[in-house]
Amino acid sequence: MEFFVPNEILLDVFNYLAGEEIEKGELVCKRWREFLLRCYKILPFRKIDKLEVKSDGSVNVELIAKRRISSKSGFYRWNSCIDNKPHIVRLLNRCITDRLQLHYLNNGYECQQHRVNSALRDIYKISGRNVLASSCYITFWSTCRIEDVDFQELFSSLISAAEVSLQVQSIESLNFFAQNVSSILNSCLASRVYVSVWNVQARTLHYTQHLSLLQMANEISLNHCEISLPICVSSYGFFETQIQIFDEIAKPETLFGTVNMLYETQAFRTKGRHVVDFNLQGLHERLLVKGLKWNVKQGLFSPNAMFNSAIDNIYTYQRKDGWVLRMTFLHRKLSLKLEVLPPSKAQILKKLVPAHAHYLKYSIESEDSE
Amino acid sequence: MATESANGVSSPELNERDVVITTNDNRNFTVKIGVARVSKTINNMIQDLGESLDLSSGIPLPNVDGPIFEKVLEWCEEHKNAPEIKVEQDPHTRERKWFTMTEWEEEYFRKFLSHLWDLAMAANYLEIPSLYYYTCQKLAERIKGRTPEQIREMFGIEDDLTEEEKAEIRRTNVWCTY
C-alpha cells in the first residue's frame, strides 16, 4: 500500500512533537526527510536547558547541550571543527534554550591566533543569531584579550536574549568595560545586562580603578542595566577608598547613585580554618573613625545583634558642600546599600529609596587566607 | 443573518431534518442536518445552497469514502453540540499543547487506530477541527518514543533511504540517537 499524506497534515502531526522526536522523522523515508528539511523553520524547537559553546583555543569548538529527560540529565556533546559552519548553523537553528553560555577564550597558538579569533567570533555570532535563548551568559576568561572582542557585533547578534550576563575574569577586562561600557551596552537590546567580575579582589583595586568602577556604575544607570560585581572586600581598605573617593571627587554626581553590595555573612566572621581579621565590629569602628555617623536608635553595636536585628544600621557621611554618602546595612537581605545623595535630596530622601535606582551590586565574598 | 433566517438554515427545526450525503463510492448516508453541520465544509454547502438545497438528492463528498465517513459521522454525532476547540502552542518551543481527551474520545481512537491517517485527511477536507487536531495528536502520540523502523512498520511506509543516506542523516543530526 502506498503511503501518502498531504504535507499540511504531516506538519500538524509534527507540531505536537518535541524537537528531538521530529529530527528522528528524517530517518523514516525520503519524503518525510525532504518535508522536514523544508519545514524546520516552522516546526517546534529542540528544547535545551543549557547550551554551551566552548573552545579549547584550537580550531575545535565543543557544543554541549544539557537537557533534562525524564528526571535524568541528558547530555549531547559534539566536537566540531569551526570551519564546519553550515553544520553548526543548522543545529543551532533548531534549538531553544533558557541559557546560552559562550566561553570566550582566545589563547590559541600564536601562529593560529588570528584565524582562531576570527573563527570564534563567527561562531559566537552564529550562536547568538541562531539560538533562541532567553538569557545569554558570556564568560571572558582571564586569558581572553578582551580588547579583541567586538562587543557591538557580539551584542547585536544576541537578538533573542532578554538578559545578558557577562563575566569577566581580570582587572584588565574590567578596566576595558569601565572605559567602553556606554558604547558596549548601547548596542545590546536585552532589557537587562548583568556584568560580573570574578577573581578580582577589592583590595587589589587601586584608587583609580576603584573610581572608574564607581563611575562605570553611573554610566550603566543610563542604560537600564544592572551590574553585579562580586568583589572580595574582606578588608577595610575597600570602604576607606570609597569614602576617600566620595570626599575628594569634584563632581559627586558622576558617581553611582545607589550601590547594593550583597555580602556573605561568613565574610565578617571567623570561619573554619580561616581566621578573618575583618569583621563587622572592626568595620563599625573604622567607619566611625573615618567620620561617619551611626544612626541607630537603640542599644550598643554588636555584630551578632546586627545579623539578627530587624533594625537597619545606617551610616552617613556629609561633605562640606552638603553631598551625603549613606551606607545602610540591610541584614535581612544580607546587603549593604550605598547611596550618594545630592544636598537637595539629602533631606528629602532620608526615608525614600529612589524609584529609578539601578543598582550596582557588590557581593562580599570571604577571602581565602593568603 | 437575514438570508440564513429566510432560508431557515439556522433554525432548530432544520437541524432535525435529514439530508442525504453521497460519498465517493456512491454510498448514501441519511444524516440529521444538525449532525452534518459539525463539518464546516458541509455547513457551508448548506448555507450556500439555501432554499435551493434539495435534501433528498444529497450533498456529494467526492474526497471521502463510505467506511471513513461512517467513522466521521460517529464523531459528529457525539460532538454536535460541542464548543469549538482552541488550538494552543507553547510560545517558546512552538510545540502544540496536547488536548485532554474524554473517555469516549480515547475509546473512539482505540477503535479506529489503524485508520488515523484517513481520519485526519477526511477531517481536514470536511473541516472538523476537533476530529482533525485530536487525530493529529493521536498520530503524534503513536510516533513519540518509537524508532524510525517501528514508525515505518506501524504506518506501512517503505524504507526508501539508502544506508549512505541514513549515515549522512545521523552524521548531520549530531545529537540523533537512532
Coordinates of C-alpha atoms in Angstrom, one line a residue:
Chain A
M1 CA 0.0 0.0 0.0
E2 CA 1.4 3.4 -0.9
F3 CA 1.5 5.7 2.0
F4 CA 0.6 9.2 1.1
V5 CA -0.3 12.0 3.5
P6 CA -0.5 15.7 2.5
N7 CA 2.2 17.9 3.9
E8 CA -0.3 20.0 5.7
I9 CA -1.3 17.0 7.8
L10 CA 2.3 15.9 8.4
L11 CA 3.0 19.4 9.6
D12 CA 0.1 19.3 12.1
V13 CA 1.2 16.0 13.4
F14 CA 4.8 17.0 13.9
N15 CA 3.7 20.2 15.6
Y16 CA 2.7 18.0 18.5
L17 CA 6.2 16.6 18.9
A18 CA 9.3 17.9 20.6
G19 CA 12.4 18.8 18.5
E20 CA 14.3 15.5 19.1
E21 CA 11.3 13.4 18.0
I22 CA 10.9 15.5 14.9
E23 CA 14.6 15.0 13.8
K24 CA 14.1 11.3 14.1
G25 CA 11.4 11.5 11.4
E26 CA 14.2 12.2 8.9
L27 CA 15.2 8.6 9.1
V28 CA 11.8 7.2 8.2
C29 CA 11.6 7.8 4.5
K30 CA 12.8 10.2 1.8
R31 CA 9.5 12.1 1.7
W32 CA 9.5 12.7 5.4
R33 CA 13.1 13.8 5.2
E34 CA 12.5 16.3 2.4
F35 CA 9.4 17.6 4.2
L36 CA 11.3 18.1 7.5
L37 CA 14.2 19.8 5.9
R38 CA 11.9 22.3 4.3
C39 CA 9.8 22.8 7.4
Y40 CA 12.3 23.0 10.3
K41 CA 11.9 26.8 10.4
I42 CA 8.3 26.5 11.5
L43 CA 8.4 23.3 13.4
P44 CA 8.9 23.1 17.2
F45 CA 12.4 23.7 18.5
R46 CA 14.6 21.2 20.3
K47 CA 14.4 22.4 23.9
I48 CA 17.7 22.6 25.6
D49 CA 18.2 23.6 29.2
K50 CA 21.7 24.9 28.7
L51 CA 23.8 25.2 25.6
E52 CA 27.5 25.8 26.0
V53 CA 29.8 26.8 23.2
K54 CA 33.3 26.1 24.2
S55 CA 36.6 26.3 22.6
D56 CA 39.9 24.9 23.8
G57 CA 41.7 27.6 22.0
S58 CA 42.4 25.5 19.0
V59 CA 40.2 25.2 16.0
N60 CA 37.8 22.9 17.7
V61 CA 34.5 24.1 19.1
E62 CA 32.6 22.0 21.5
L63 CA 28.8 22.3 21.8
I64 CA 27.4 20.9 24.9
A65 CA 23.7 20.7 25.3
K66 CA 22.1 19.7 28.5
R67 CA 18.6 18.5 28.6
R68 CA 16.7 17.1 31.5
I69 CA 15.0 14.0 30.2
S70 CA 12.5 12.3 32.5
S71 CA 14.3 13.3 35.6
K72 CA 17.7 12.3 34.3
S73 CA 20.1 14.8 32.8
G74 CA 20.8 14.1 29.2
F75 CA 23.9 15.4 27.6
Y76 CA 24.6 15.9 23.9
R77 CA 28.2 16.6 23.2
W78 CA 29.6 17.5 19.9
N79 CA 33.1 18.4 18.9
S80 CA 33.3 20.1 15.6
C81 CA 35.7 21.9 13.6
I82 CA 34.7 25.5 13.5
D83 CA 35.2 25.5 9.8
N84 CA 32.1 23.4 9.5
K85 CA 29.8 26.3 9.9
P86 CA 26.7 25.0 8.0
H87 CA 26.5 22.1 10.4
I88 CA 26.6 24.4 13.4
V89 CA 24.1 26.8 12.0
R90 CA 21.7 24.0 11.1
L91 CA 22.0 22.6 14.6
L92 CA 21.6 25.8 16.4
N93 CA 18.7 26.9 14.2
R94 CA 16.6 24.2 15.7
C95 CA 17.4 24.9 19.3
I96 CA 15.8 27.0 22.0
T97 CA 17.4 27.3 25.4
D98 CA 17.0 29.1 28.6
R99 CA 20.7 29.6 28.9
L100 CA 23.2 30.0 26.2
Q101 CA 26.7 30.1 27.5
L102 CA 29.6 31.3 25.5
H103 CA 33.1 30.9 26.7
Y104 CA 35.4 33.4 25.3
L105 CA 38.9 32.0 25.4
N106 CA 41.4 33.3 23.0
N107 CA 44.6 31.6 23.9
G108 CA 45.2 29.8 20.6
Y109 CA 48.6 29.1 19.3
E110 CA 50.4 32.2 18.3
C111 CA 50.6 31.3 14.6
Q112 CA 46.8 30.5 14.6
Q113 CA 45.8 33.3 16.8
H114 CA 44.3 35.4 14.1
R115 CA 42.5 32.6 12.4
V116 CA 41.1 31.3 15.7
N117 CA 39.9 34.6 16.8
S118 CA 38.1 35.4 13.6
A119 CA 36.6 31.9 13.5
L120 CA 35.5 32.1 17.2
R121 CA 33.9 35.4 16.5
D122 CA 31.9 33.8 13.8
I123 CA 30.8 31.0 16.0
Y124 CA 29.6 33.4 18.7
K125 CA 27.9 35.5 16.2
I126 CA 26.2 32.4 14.7
S127 CA 25.2 31.2 18.2
G128 CA 23.8 34.5 19.1
R129 CA 21.8 34.9 15.9
N130 CA 20.6 31.4 15.6
V131 CA 19.8 30.1 19.0
L132 CA 16.7 31.4 20.6
A133 CA 17.9 32.0 24.1
S134 CA 16.1 33.8 26.8
S135 CA 19.3 34.5 28.6
C136 CA 22.9 34.5 27.5
Y137 CA 25.9 34.2 29.7
I138 CA 29.2 35.1 28.2
T139 CA 32.4 34.4 30.1
F140 CA 35.6 36.1 29.2
W141 CA 38.3 34.0 30.7
S142 CA 41.4 35.6 32.1
T143 CA 43.3 34.6 29.1
C144 CA 41.0 36.3 26.8
R145 CA 42.2 39.5 25.2
I146 CA 39.0 41.4 25.7
E147 CA 40.1 44.3 23.5
D148 CA 40.0 41.8 20.6
V149 CA 36.3 41.3 21.1
D150 CA 33.9 43.3 19.1
F151 CA 31.2 43.8 21.7
Q152 CA 28.9 45.8 19.4
E153 CA 28.9 42.9 17.0
L154 CA 28.5 40.3 19.7
F155 CA 25.7 42.1 21.4
S156 CA 23.8 43.0 18.3
S157 CA 23.8 39.3 17.4
L158 CA 22.1 38.4 20.7
I159 CA 18.8 39.4 19.4
S160 CA 16.6 37.0 21.4
A161 CA 18.2 37.2 24.8
A162 CA 16.2 39.2 27.3
E163 CA 19.0 39.0 29.7
V164 CA 22.7 39.1 29.0
S165 CA 25.2 38.3 31.7
L166 CA 28.9 39.0 31.1
Q167 CA 31.5 37.6 33.4
V168 CA 35.0 38.9 33.2
Q169 CA 37.9 37.4 35.0
S170 CA 40.6 40.0 35.1
I171 CA 41.2 43.6 36.2
E172 CA 42.2 44.5 32.6
S173 CA 38.9 43.3 31.3
L174 CA 37.1 45.2 34.0
N175 CA 39.0 48.4 33.0
F176 CA 38.1 47.8 29.4
F177 CA 34.5 47.6 30.4
A178 CA 34.7 50.7 32.5
Q179 CA 36.1 52.7 29.6
N180 CA 33.7 51.3 27.0
V181 CA 30.6 50.5 28.9
S182 CA 28.3 53.0 27.2
S183 CA 29.1 52.1 23.7
I184 CA 29.0 48.4 24.6
L185 CA 25.7 48.4 26.3
N186 CA 24.0 50.7 23.8
S187 CA 24.4 48.0 21.2
C188 CA 22.6 45.5 23.3
L189 CA 18.8 45.1 23.0
A190 CA 18.5 43.0 26.1
S191 CA 16.3 44.5 28.8
R192 CA 18.8 43.6 31.4
V193 CA 22.5 43.3 31.3
Y194 CA 24.5 42.0 34.2
V195 CA 28.2 42.4 34.4
S196 CA 30.0 40.4 37.0
V197 CA 33.6 40.3 37.8
W198 CA 35.4 37.4 39.3
N199 CA 38.8 36.8 40.6
V200 CA 39.2 40.4 41.3
Q201 CA 39.8 41.3 44.9
A202 CA 38.7 44.7 46.1
R203 CA 42.0 45.4 47.9
T204 CA 43.9 44.9 44.7
L205 CA 41.9 47.7 43.2
H206 CA 43.9 50.9 43.4
Y207 CA 42.3 54.3 43.8
T208 CA 41.9 54.9 40.0
Q209 CA 40.4 51.5 39.3
H210 CA 38.0 51.9 42.2
L211 CA 37.0 55.3 40.9
S212 CA 36.4 54.0 37.4
L213 CA 34.3 51.3 38.7
L214 CA 32.0 53.6 40.6
Q215 CA 31.8 55.9 37.6
M216 CA 31.0 53.0 35.4
A217 CA 28.0 52.3 37.6
N218 CA 26.8 55.8 36.9
E219 CA 27.1 55.2 33.1
I220 CA 25.3 51.9 33.5
S221 CA 22.4 53.6 35.1
L222 CA 21.7 55.4 31.9
N223 CA 21.4 52.1 30.1
H224 CA 18.8 50.4 32.3
C225 CA 21.3 47.8 33.2
E226 CA 22.2 46.0 36.4
I227 CA 25.7 45.3 37.3
S228 CA 26.9 42.7 39.6
L229 CA 30.4 42.9 40.8
P230 CA 31.2 40.1 43.2
I231 CA 34.4 41.5 44.5
C232 CA 36.1 40.2 47.6
V233 CA 36.1 43.0 50.1
S234 CA 37.3 41.3 53.2
S235 CA 39.4 44.3 54.0
Y236 CA 38.6 47.7 55.3
G237 CA 40.5 49.4 52.5
F238 CA 37.6 49.0 50.1
F239 CA 35.3 51.1 52.3
E240 CA 38.0 53.6 53.1
T241 CA 38.8 54.1 49.4
Q242 CA 35.1 54.5 48.8
I243 CA 34.9 57.2 51.4
Q244 CA 38.1 58.9 50.1
I245 CA 36.7 59.0 46.6
F246 CA 33.5 60.4 47.8
D247 CA 35.3 63.0 49.8
E248 CA 37.7 64.1 47.1
I249 CA 35.8 63.9 43.8
A250 CA 34.9 67.3 42.3
K251 CA 31.6 66.1 40.9
P252 CA 29.9 63.5 43.1
E253 CA 27.1 63.3 40.6
T254 CA 29.4 61.3 38.3
L255 CA 29.5 58.5 41.0
F256 CA 27.0 55.8 41.5
G257 CA 23.5 56.7 42.6
T258 CA 22.9 53.6 44.6
V259 CA 25.1 50.6 45.2
N260 CA 23.8 47.4 46.6
M261 CA 26.6 45.2 48.0
L262 CA 25.5 41.7 48.7
Y263 CA 27.7 40.1 51.3
E264 CA 28.0 36.7 52.7
T265 CA 27.9 36.6 56.5
Q266 CA 31.0 34.5 56.7
A267 CA 33.0 37.4 55.3
F268 CA 32.6 39.0 58.7
R269 CA 33.2 36.0 60.8
T270 CA 35.9 33.7 61.9
K271 CA 35.1 30.7 59.7
G272 CA 36.7 27.3 59.9
R273 CA 40.4 27.3 59.4
H274 CA 40.4 30.8 58.1
V275 CA 40.8 33.5 60.7
V276 CA 39.3 36.5 59.1
D277 CA 40.7 39.7 60.6
F278 CA 37.9 41.7 59.0
N279 CA 34.6 41.8 60.9
L280 CA 31.6 44.0 61.4
Q281 CA 32.8 45.2 64.7
G282 CA 36.0 46.4 63.2
L283 CA 34.2 47.9 60.2
H284 CA 31.9 49.7 62.5
E285 CA 34.8 51.2 64.4
R286 CA 36.7 52.1 61.3
L287 CA 33.6 53.8 59.8
L288 CA 33.2 55.9 62.9
V289 CA 36.9 56.8 62.9
K290 CA 36.5 58.0 59.3
G291 CA 33.9 60.4 60.5
L292 CA 30.7 58.6 59.6
K293 CA 27.7 59.0 61.8
W294 CA 26.0 55.9 63.0
N295 CA 22.2 56.3 63.1
V296 CA 20.8 53.6 65.1
K297 CA 18.4 54.5 67.9
Q298 CA 18.8 51.7 70.3
G299 CA 21.5 49.7 72.1
L300 CA 25.2 49.3 71.6
F301 CA 26.7 48.0 68.5
S302 CA 27.1 44.2 68.4
P303 CA 28.0 42.2 65.4
N304 CA 25.6 39.4 66.4
A305 CA 22.8 41.9 67.0
M306 CA 23.5 43.3 63.6
F307 CA 22.9 39.9 62.0
N308 CA 19.8 39.2 63.9
S309 CA 18.4 42.6 64.3
A310 CA 15.4 43.7 62.3
I311 CA 16.7 47.3 62.6
D312 CA 18.8 48.5 59.7
N313 CA 22.1 50.2 60.7
I314 CA 22.7 53.4 58.8
Y315 CA 26.0 55.3 58.5
T316 CA 26.1 58.7 56.9
Y317 CA 28.9 61.0 55.9
Q318 CA 28.3 64.5 54.7
R319 CA 30.8 66.6 52.7
K320 CA 31.3 70.3 53.2
D321 CA 29.2 71.1 50.1
G322 CA 26.3 69.1 51.5
W323 CA 26.6 65.8 49.5
V324 CA 25.8 62.8 51.6
L325 CA 27.2 59.3 51.4
R326 CA 24.7 56.9 53.1
M327 CA 25.5 53.3 53.9
T328 CA 22.7 51.1 55.1
F329 CA 23.2 47.6 56.3
L330 CA 20.1 45.6 55.3
H331 CA 20.7 42.5 57.4
R332 CA 17.6 40.6 56.4
K333 CA 18.8 40.8 52.8
L334 CA 22.4 40.4 53.6
S335 CA 23.2 43.6 51.7
L336 CA 24.8 46.9 52.2
K337 CA 23.3 49.8 50.3
L338 CA 25.4 52.7 49.5
E339 CA 23.8 55.9 48.3
V340 CA 25.2 59.2 47.1
L341 CA 22.7 61.9 47.8
P342 CA 22.9 65.5 46.5
P343 CA 22.4 68.3 49.0
S344 CA 18.9 69.0 47.7
K345 CA 17.8 65.4 48.2
A346 CA 19.8 64.5 51.3
Q347 CA 17.0 65.6 53.5
I348 CA 14.0 64.5 51.3
L349 CA 15.4 61.1 50.5
K350 CA 16.3 60.2 54.0
K351 CA 13.5 57.7 54.2
L352 CA 13.0 57.0 50.5
V353 CA 14.6 54.6 48.1
P354 CA 15.0 56.2 44.7
A355 CA 12.5 54.6 42.3
H356 CA 14.8 55.0 39.4
A357 CA 17.6 53.2 41.2
H358 CA 19.7 50.9 39.0
Y359 CA 21.8 49.0 41.4
L360 CA 25.4 48.3 41.3
K361 CA 25.7 45.1 43.3
Y362 CA 28.7 44.1 45.2
S363 CA 28.9 40.7 46.7
I364 CA 31.3 40.5 49.5
E365 CA 33.0 37.2 49.5
S366 CA 35.0 35.5 52.1
E367 CA 38.6 35.8 51.0
D368 CA 40.8 32.8 51.3
S369 CA 43.6 33.3 53.7
E370 CA 46.8 34.1 51.9
Chain B
M1 CA -28.1 36.6 9.1
A2 CA -31.2 37.7 7.2
T3 CA -30.6 35.2 4.4
E4 CA -29.9 32.5 6.9
S5 CA -33.2 33.0 8.7
A6 CA -35.1 33.4 5.5
N7 CA -33.8 30.0 4.4
G8 CA -34.4 28.7 7.8
V9 CA -30.8 27.5 7.8
S10 CA -30.1 28.2 11.4
S11 CA -33.4 27.1 12.8
P12 CA -33.6 24.2 15.2
E13 CA -36.3 22.5 13.0
L14 CA -33.9 22.4 10.1
N15 CA -31.2 20.8 12.2
E16 CA -33.7 18.0 12.9
R17 CA -34.3 17.3 9.3
D18 CA -32.5 14.7 7.3
V19 CA -30.1 15.3 4.5
V20 CA -28.6 12.7 2.1
I21 CA -24.8 12.7 1.8
T22 CA -23.1 10.8 -1.0
T23 CA -19.5 9.6 -0.6
N24 CA -17.1 8.9 -3.5
D25 CA -18.0 5.2 -3.5
N26 CA -21.7 6.2 -4.2
R27 CA -22.9 5.3 -0.7
N28 CA -25.7 7.4 0.6
F29 CA -25.9 8.4 4.2
T30 CA -29.0 9.9 5.6
V31 CA -27.9 12.3 8.3
K32 CA -29.6 14.9 10.6
I33 CA -28.6 18.4 9.3
G34 CA -27.5 19.3 12.9
V35 CA -25.0 16.5 12.9
A36 CA -23.7 17.1 9.4
R37 CA -23.1 20.7 10.3
V38 CA -20.3 19.7 12.6
S39 CA -18.4 19.7 9.4
K40 CA -17.8 23.3 8.3
T41 CA -17.5 22.1 4.7
I42 CA -21.0 20.6 4.7
N43 CA -22.3 23.5 6.7
N44 CA -21.0 26.0 4.1
M45 CA -22.6 23.9 1.3
I46 CA -26.0 24.0 3.2
Q47 CA -25.7 27.8 3.7
D48 CA -24.6 28.4 0.1
L49 CA -27.4 26.3 -1.4
G50 CA -30.0 28.0 0.8
E51 CA -33.5 27.4 -0.4
S52 CA -32.3 25.5 -3.5
L53 CA -31.0 22.7 -1.2
D54 CA -32.6 19.5 -2.2
L55 CA -32.5 17.4 1.0
S56 CA -33.3 14.1 -0.9
S57 CA -30.9 14.3 -3.8
G58 CA -28.0 14.8 -1.5
I59 CA -24.7 16.5 -1.0
P60 CA -21.8 14.9 -2.8
L61 CA -18.5 14.3 -1.0
P62 CA -16.0 13.3 -3.7
N63 CA -13.0 13.1 -1.4
V64 CA -14.3 10.9 1.3
D65 CA -15.1 7.2 1.0
G66 CA -18.0 5.4 2.8
P67 CA -16.2 3.5 5.5
I68 CA -14.3 6.6 6.7
F69 CA -17.3 8.8 6.5
E70 CA -19.2 6.4 8.7
K71 CA -16.5 6.8 11.4
V72 CA -16.5 10.6 10.9
L73 CA -20.3 10.6 11.4
E74 CA -19.9 8.8 14.7
W75 CA -17.6 11.6 15.9
C76 CA -20.0 14.3 14.6
E77 CA -22.9 12.7 16.4
E78 CA -21.0 12.8 19.7
H79 CA -19.7 16.4 19.1
K80 CA -22.8 18.1 17.5
N81 CA -23.2 20.5 20.4
A82 CA -19.6 20.7 21.5
P83 CA -17.9 24.1 21.7
E84 CA -15.1 25.0 19.2
I85 CA -11.7 23.7 20.3
K86 CA -8.9 26.0 21.0
V87 CA -5.5 25.1 19.5
E88 CA -2.7 26.4 21.6
Q89 CA 1.1 26.2 21.3
D90 CA 4.0 26.8 23.6
P91 CA 5.1 30.3 22.8
H92 CA 8.8 29.3 23.3
T93 CA 9.2 25.9 21.8
R94 CA 6.3 26.3 19.3
E95 CA 5.2 22.8 20.4
R96 CA 1.4 22.3 20.3
K97 CA -0.3 21.9 23.7
W98 CA -1.8 18.5 24.0
F99 CA -5.6 18.1 24.5
T100 CA -7.1 16.1 27.3
M101 CA -9.5 13.6 25.7
T102 CA -12.6 12.2 27.2
E103 CA -13.1 8.5 27.8
W104 CA -15.4 8.4 24.7
E105 CA -12.8 10.0 22.5
E106 CA -10.0 7.7 23.8
E107 CA -12.2 4.7 23.0
Y108 CA -13.1 6.1 19.6
F109 CA -9.4 6.4 18.6
R110 CA -8.6 3.0 20.1
K111 CA -11.3 1.5 17.9
F112 CA -10.0 3.2 14.7
L113 CA -6.3 3.1 15.4
S114 CA -5.4 1.7 12.0
H115 CA -7.3 4.5 10.2
L116 CA -5.8 7.5 11.9
W117 CA -4.3 9.0 8.7
D118 CA -7.5 8.5 6.7
L119 CA -9.5 10.1 9.5
A120 CA -7.1 13.1 9.6
M121 CA -7.4 13.5 5.8
A122 CA -11.2 13.3 6.0
A123 CA -11.4 15.6 8.9
N124 CA -9.2 18.1 7.1
Y125 CA -11.3 18.0 4.0
L126 CA -14.5 18.2 5.9
E127 CA -13.2 20.9 8.2
I128 CA -13.9 19.3 11.5
P129 CA -11.3 20.9 13.8
S130 CA -11.9 18.7 16.8
L131 CA -11.6 15.5 14.9
Y132 CA -8.7 16.8 12.9
Y133 CA -6.5 18.1 15.7
Y134 CA -7.3 15.2 18.0
T135 CA -6.3 12.8 15.3
C136 CA -3.1 14.6 14.6
Q137 CA -2.3 14.4 18.3
K138 CA -3.1 10.7 18.4
L139 CA -0.7 10.2 15.4
A140 CA 2.0 12.2 17.2
E141 CA 1.4 10.0 20.3
R142 CA 2.0 6.9 18.1
I143 CA 5.2 8.4 16.7
K144 CA 6.6 9.6 20.0
G145 CA 9.2 7.3 21.5
R146 CA 9.3 4.9 18.6
T147 CA 12.3 4.2 16.4
P148 CA 12.2 5.0 12.7
E149 CA 11.9 1.3 11.9
Q150 CA 8.9 1.0 14.2
I151 CA 7.3 4.0 12.7
R152 CA 7.7 2.6 9.2
E153 CA 6.3 -0.8 10.3
M154 CA 3.4 0.8 12.1
F155 CA 2.3 3.0 9.1
G156 CA 3.4 0.7 6.3
I157 CA 5.9 3.1 4.9
E158 CA 8.5 1.8 2.5
D159 CA 12.1 2.2 3.6
D160 CA 13.5 4.0 0.6
L161 CA 16.5 5.6 2.2
T162 CA 19.9 4.1 1.4
E163 CA 22.4 3.2 4.1
E164 CA 24.6 6.0 2.9
E165 CA 21.7 8.5 3.3
K166 CA 20.9 7.2 6.7
A167 CA 24.6 7.6 7.7
E168 CA 24.6 11.1 6.4
I169 CA 21.4 12.0 8.4
R170 CA 23.0 10.6 11.6
R171 CA 26.2 12.5 10.9
T172 CA 24.5 15.8 10.4
N173 CA 22.0 15.4 13.2
V174 CA 24.8 15.0 15.6
W175 CA 22.5 14.6 18.6
C176 CA 20.4 11.9 16.9
T177 CA 20.4 8.8 18.9
Y178 CA 18.7 6.5 16.4

